[in-house]
Tab-separated table of C-alpha atoms in Angstrom:
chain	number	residue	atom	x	y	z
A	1	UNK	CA	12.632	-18.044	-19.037
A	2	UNK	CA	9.995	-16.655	-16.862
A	3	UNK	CA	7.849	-19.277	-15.200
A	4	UNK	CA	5.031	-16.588	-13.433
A	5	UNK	CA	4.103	-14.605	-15.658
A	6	UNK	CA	1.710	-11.373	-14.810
A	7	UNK	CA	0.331	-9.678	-17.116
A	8	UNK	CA	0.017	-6.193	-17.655
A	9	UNK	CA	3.173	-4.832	-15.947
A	10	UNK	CA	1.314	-1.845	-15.267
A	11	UNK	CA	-2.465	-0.847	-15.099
A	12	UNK	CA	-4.058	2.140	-15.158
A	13	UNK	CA	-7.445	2.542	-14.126
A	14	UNK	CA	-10.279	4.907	-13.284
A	15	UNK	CA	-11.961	5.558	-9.826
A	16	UNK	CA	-14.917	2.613	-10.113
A	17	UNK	CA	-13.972	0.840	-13.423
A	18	UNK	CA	-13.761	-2.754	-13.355
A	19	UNK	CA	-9.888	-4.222	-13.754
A	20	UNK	CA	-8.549	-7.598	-14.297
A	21	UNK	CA	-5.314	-8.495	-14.016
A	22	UNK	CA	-4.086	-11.971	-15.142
A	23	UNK	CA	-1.443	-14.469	-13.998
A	24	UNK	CA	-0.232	-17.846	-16.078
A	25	UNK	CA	2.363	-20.078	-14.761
A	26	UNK	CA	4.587	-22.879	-16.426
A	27	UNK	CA	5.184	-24.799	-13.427
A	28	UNK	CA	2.278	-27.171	-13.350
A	29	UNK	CA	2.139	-26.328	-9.147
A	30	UNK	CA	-0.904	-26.895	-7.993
A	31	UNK	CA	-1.180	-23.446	-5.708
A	32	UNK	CA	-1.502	-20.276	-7.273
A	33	UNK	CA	-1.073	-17.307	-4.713
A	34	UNK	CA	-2.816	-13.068	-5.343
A	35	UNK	CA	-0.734	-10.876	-2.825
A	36	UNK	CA	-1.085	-7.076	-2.335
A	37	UNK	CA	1.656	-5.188	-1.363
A	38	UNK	CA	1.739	-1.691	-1.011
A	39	UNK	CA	4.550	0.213	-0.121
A	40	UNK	CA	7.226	-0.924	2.737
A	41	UNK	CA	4.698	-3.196	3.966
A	42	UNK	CA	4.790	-6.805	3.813
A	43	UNK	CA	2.959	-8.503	0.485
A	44	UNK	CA	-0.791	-9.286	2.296
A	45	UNK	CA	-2.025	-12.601	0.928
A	46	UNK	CA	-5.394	-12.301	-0.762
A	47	UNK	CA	-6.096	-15.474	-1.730
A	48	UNK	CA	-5.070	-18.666	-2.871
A	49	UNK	CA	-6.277	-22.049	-5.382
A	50	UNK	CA	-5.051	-25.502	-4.100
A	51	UNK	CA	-5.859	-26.765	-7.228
A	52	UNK	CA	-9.820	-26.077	-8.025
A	53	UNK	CA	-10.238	-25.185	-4.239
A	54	UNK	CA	-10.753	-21.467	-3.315
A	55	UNK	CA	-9.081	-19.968	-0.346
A	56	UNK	CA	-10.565	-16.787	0.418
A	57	UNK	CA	-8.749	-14.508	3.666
A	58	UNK	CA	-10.577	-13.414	6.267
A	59	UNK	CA	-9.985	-9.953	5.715
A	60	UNK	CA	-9.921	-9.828	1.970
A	61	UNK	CA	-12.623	-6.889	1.023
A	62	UNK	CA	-15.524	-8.441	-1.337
A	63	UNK	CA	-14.410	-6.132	-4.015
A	64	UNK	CA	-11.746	-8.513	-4.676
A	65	UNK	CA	-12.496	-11.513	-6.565
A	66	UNK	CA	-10.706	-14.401	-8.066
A	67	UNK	CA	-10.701	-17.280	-10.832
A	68	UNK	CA	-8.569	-19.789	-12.102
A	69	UNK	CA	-10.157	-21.302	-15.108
A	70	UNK	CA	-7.010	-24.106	-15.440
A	71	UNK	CA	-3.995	-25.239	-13.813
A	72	UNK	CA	-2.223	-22.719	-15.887
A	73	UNK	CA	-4.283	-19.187	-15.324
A	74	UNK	CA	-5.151	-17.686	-12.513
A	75	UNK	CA	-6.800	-13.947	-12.113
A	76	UNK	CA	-7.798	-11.546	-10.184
A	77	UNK	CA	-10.599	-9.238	-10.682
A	78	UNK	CA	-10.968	-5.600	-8.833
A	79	UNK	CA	-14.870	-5.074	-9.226
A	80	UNK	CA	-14.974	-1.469	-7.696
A	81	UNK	CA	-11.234	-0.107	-7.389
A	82	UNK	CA	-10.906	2.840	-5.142
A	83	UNK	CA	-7.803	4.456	-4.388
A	84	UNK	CA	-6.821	2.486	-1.912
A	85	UNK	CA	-6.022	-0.093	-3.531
A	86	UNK	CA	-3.519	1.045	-5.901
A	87	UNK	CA	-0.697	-1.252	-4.909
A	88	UNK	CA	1.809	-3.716	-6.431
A	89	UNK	CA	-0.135	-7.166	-7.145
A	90	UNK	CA	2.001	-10.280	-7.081
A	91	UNK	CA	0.965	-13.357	-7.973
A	92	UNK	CA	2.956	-16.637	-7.402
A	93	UNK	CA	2.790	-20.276	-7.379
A	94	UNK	CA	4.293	-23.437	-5.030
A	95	UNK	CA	4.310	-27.163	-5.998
A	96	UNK	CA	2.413	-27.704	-2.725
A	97	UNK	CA	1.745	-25.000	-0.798
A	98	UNK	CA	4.496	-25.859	2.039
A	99	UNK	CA	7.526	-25.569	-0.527
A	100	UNK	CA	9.050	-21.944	-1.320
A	101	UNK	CA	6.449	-19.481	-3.520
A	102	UNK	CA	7.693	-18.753	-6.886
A	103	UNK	CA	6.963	-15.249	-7.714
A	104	UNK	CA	5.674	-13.451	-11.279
A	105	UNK	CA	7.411	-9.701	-11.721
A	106	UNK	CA	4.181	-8.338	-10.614
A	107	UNK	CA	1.354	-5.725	-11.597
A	108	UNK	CA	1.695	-2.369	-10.320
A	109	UNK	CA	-1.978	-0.743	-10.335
A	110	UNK	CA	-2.926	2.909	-10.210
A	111	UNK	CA	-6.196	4.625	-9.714
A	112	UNK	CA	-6.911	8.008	-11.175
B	1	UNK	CA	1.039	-10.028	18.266
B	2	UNK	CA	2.382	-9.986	14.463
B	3	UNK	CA	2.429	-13.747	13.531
B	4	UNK	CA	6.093	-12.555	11.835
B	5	UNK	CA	8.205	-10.342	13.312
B	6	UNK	CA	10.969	-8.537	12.199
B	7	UNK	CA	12.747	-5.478	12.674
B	8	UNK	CA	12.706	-3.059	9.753
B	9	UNK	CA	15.578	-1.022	10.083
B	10	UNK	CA	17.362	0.120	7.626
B	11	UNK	CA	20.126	-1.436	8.739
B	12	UNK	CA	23.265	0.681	7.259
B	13	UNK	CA	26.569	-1.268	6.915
B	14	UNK	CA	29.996	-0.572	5.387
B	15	UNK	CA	31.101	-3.293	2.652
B	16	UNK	CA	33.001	-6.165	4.013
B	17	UNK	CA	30.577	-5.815	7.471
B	18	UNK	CA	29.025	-8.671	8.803
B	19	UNK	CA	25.426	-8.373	9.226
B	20	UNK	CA	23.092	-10.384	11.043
B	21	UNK	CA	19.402	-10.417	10.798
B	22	UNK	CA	16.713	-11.910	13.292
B	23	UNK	CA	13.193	-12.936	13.026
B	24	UNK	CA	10.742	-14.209	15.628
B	25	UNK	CA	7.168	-15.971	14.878
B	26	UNK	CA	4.364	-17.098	16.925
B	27	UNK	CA	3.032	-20.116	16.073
B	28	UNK	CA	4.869	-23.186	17.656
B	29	UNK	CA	3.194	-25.183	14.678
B	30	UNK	CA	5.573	-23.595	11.940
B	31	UNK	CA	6.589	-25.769	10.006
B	32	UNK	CA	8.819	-24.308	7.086
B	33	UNK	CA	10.953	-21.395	6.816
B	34	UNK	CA	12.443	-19.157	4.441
B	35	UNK	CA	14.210	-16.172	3.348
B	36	UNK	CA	13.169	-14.271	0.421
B	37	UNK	CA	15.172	-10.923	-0.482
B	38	UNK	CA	13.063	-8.037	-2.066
B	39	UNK	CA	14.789	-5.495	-4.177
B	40	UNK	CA	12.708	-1.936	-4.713
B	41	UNK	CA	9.776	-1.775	-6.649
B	42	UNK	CA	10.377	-5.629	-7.524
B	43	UNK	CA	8.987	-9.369	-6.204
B	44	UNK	CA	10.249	-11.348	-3.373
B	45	UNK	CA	12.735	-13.704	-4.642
B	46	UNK	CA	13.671	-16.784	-2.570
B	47	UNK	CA	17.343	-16.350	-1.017
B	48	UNK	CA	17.201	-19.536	0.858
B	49	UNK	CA	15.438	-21.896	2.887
B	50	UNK	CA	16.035	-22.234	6.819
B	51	UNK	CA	16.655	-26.023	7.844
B	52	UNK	CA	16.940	-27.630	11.736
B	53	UNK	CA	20.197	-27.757	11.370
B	54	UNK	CA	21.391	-24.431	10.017
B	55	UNK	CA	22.823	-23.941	6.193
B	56	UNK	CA	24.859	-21.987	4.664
B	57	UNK	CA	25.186	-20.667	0.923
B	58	UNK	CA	28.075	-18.726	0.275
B	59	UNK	CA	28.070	-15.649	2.355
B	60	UNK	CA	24.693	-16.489	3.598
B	61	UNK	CA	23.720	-18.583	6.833
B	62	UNK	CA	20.842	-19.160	8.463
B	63	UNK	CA	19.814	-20.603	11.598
B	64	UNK	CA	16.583	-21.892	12.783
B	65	UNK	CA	15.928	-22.022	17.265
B	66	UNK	CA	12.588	-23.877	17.436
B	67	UNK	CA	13.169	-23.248	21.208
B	68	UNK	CA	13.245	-20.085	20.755
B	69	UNK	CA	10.776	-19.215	17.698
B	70	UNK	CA	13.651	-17.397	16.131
B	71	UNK	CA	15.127	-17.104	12.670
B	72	UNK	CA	18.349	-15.899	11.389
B	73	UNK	CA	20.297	-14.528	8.564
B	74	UNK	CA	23.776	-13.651	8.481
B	75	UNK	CA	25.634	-11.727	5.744
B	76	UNK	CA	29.437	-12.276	5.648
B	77	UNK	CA	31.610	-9.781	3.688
B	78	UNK	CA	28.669	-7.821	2.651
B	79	UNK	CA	28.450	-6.417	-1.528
B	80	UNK	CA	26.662	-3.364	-2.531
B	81	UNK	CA	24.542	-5.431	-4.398
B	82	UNK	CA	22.917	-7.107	-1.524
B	83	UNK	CA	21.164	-3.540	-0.651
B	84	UNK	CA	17.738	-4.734	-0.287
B	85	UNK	CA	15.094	-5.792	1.930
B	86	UNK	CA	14.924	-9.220	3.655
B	87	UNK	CA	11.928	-11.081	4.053
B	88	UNK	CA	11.282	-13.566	6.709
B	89	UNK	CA	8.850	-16.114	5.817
B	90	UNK	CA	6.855	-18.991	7.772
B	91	UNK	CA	4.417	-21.734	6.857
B	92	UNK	CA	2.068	-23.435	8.994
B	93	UNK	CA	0.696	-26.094	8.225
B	94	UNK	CA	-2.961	-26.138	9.578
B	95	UNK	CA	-6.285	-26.485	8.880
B	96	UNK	CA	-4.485	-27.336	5.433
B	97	UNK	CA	-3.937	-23.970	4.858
B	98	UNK	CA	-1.064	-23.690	2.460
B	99	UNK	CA	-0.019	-20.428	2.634
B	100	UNK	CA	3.081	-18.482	3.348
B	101	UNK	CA	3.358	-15.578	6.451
B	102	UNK	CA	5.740	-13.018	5.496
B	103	UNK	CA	7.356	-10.941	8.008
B	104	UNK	CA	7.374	-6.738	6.597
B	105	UNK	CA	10.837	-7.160	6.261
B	106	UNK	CA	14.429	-5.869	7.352
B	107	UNK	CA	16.227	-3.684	4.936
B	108	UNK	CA	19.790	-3.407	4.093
B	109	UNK	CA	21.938	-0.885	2.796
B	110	UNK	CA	25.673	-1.289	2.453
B	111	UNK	CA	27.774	1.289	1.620
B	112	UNK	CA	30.744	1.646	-0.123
């Protein structure tokens, strides 16, 4: 049974138009992890939530935002896509941040 | 200086080859190390963690040289089905951030 689960598989969106894309786990860890990962590159850590505590990177763009209402959800909000950032988004979890990452399948986003 | 290096190859072995695969970070601090094999167009799954003392699972070993800041993996008797590309991750733990460093990975393509 799938523990990370991302949510939609794949998104299509237009040039400017808001997109969410979600992320639930059954794991109970306590770190949920937003990677993008375009392709043959490594996956690029957005940003993480140590429980209720927001880690943004330093070079995450403001367009990307975050929020993780419960121990359970966790997503991530595009504000202003532009083509750039069509990618493959990849959320995953860890019990503590310093065990392995536990990844969902992933969200593959396009921009038209 | 890439906190995770790696080289990306493609490496592009026979079946039944022996294939060895190194990785080098930068931060003495590291704490944790892993493996994680990437197949295309999916997520990073965990292949295996990297201990002091070297493991092995299967046809897979790695190796860990504090010394030297270097990480290995080593494929014995190599299966089509291990065509993909090999991730080299690192944790540090500082500043209590608890968050993975993947290396852009080495790929593999055995032949038959």
């Amino acid at each position: 049974d799938a523990m990370v689960i991302q949510n939609p598989r794949y998104q299509v969106t237009q040039f400017g138009k808001p997109v969410t894309l979600s992320c639930s786990q059954t794991l109970n860890h306590n770190v949920m992890y937003w990677y993008q990962q375009k392709s043959s590159q490594a996956p690029k850590l957005l940003f993480h939530y140590y429980d209720k505590d927001f880690n943004n990177e330093a070079d995450t763009p403001d367009n990307f935002q975050s929020r993780r209402p419960n121990t359970s959800f966790c997503f991530l909000d595009i504000r202003s896509p532009g083509l750039g950032d069509a990618a493959m988004y990849l959320c995953a979890t860890s019990r503590d941040g310093y065990q392995p990452q536990h990844f969902g399948d992933g969200t593959r986003l396009s921009i038209l | 200086r890439k906190e995770v290096e790696q080289d990306p190859g493609p490496f592009n072995v026979p079946e039944g080859a022996t294939v060895a695969f190194n990785c080098t970070y930068s931060n003495s601090a590291s704490q944790s190390f892993f493996w994680y094999r990437q197949d295309c167009r999916k997520e990073p799954k965990l292949l295996m963690s990297v201990y002091s003392s070297g493991n092995e699972d299967g046809r897979f070993t790695a190796q860990l040289n504090r010394a030297s800041q270097y990480i290995s993996l080593l494929i014995r008797d190599s299966k089509l089905s291990d065509s993909a590309t090999y991730l080299c991750v690192v944790s540090l733990m500082d500043t209590g951030r608890r968050a993975l460093t993947f290396g852009s990975g080495t790929r593999l393509q055995v032949q038959p």
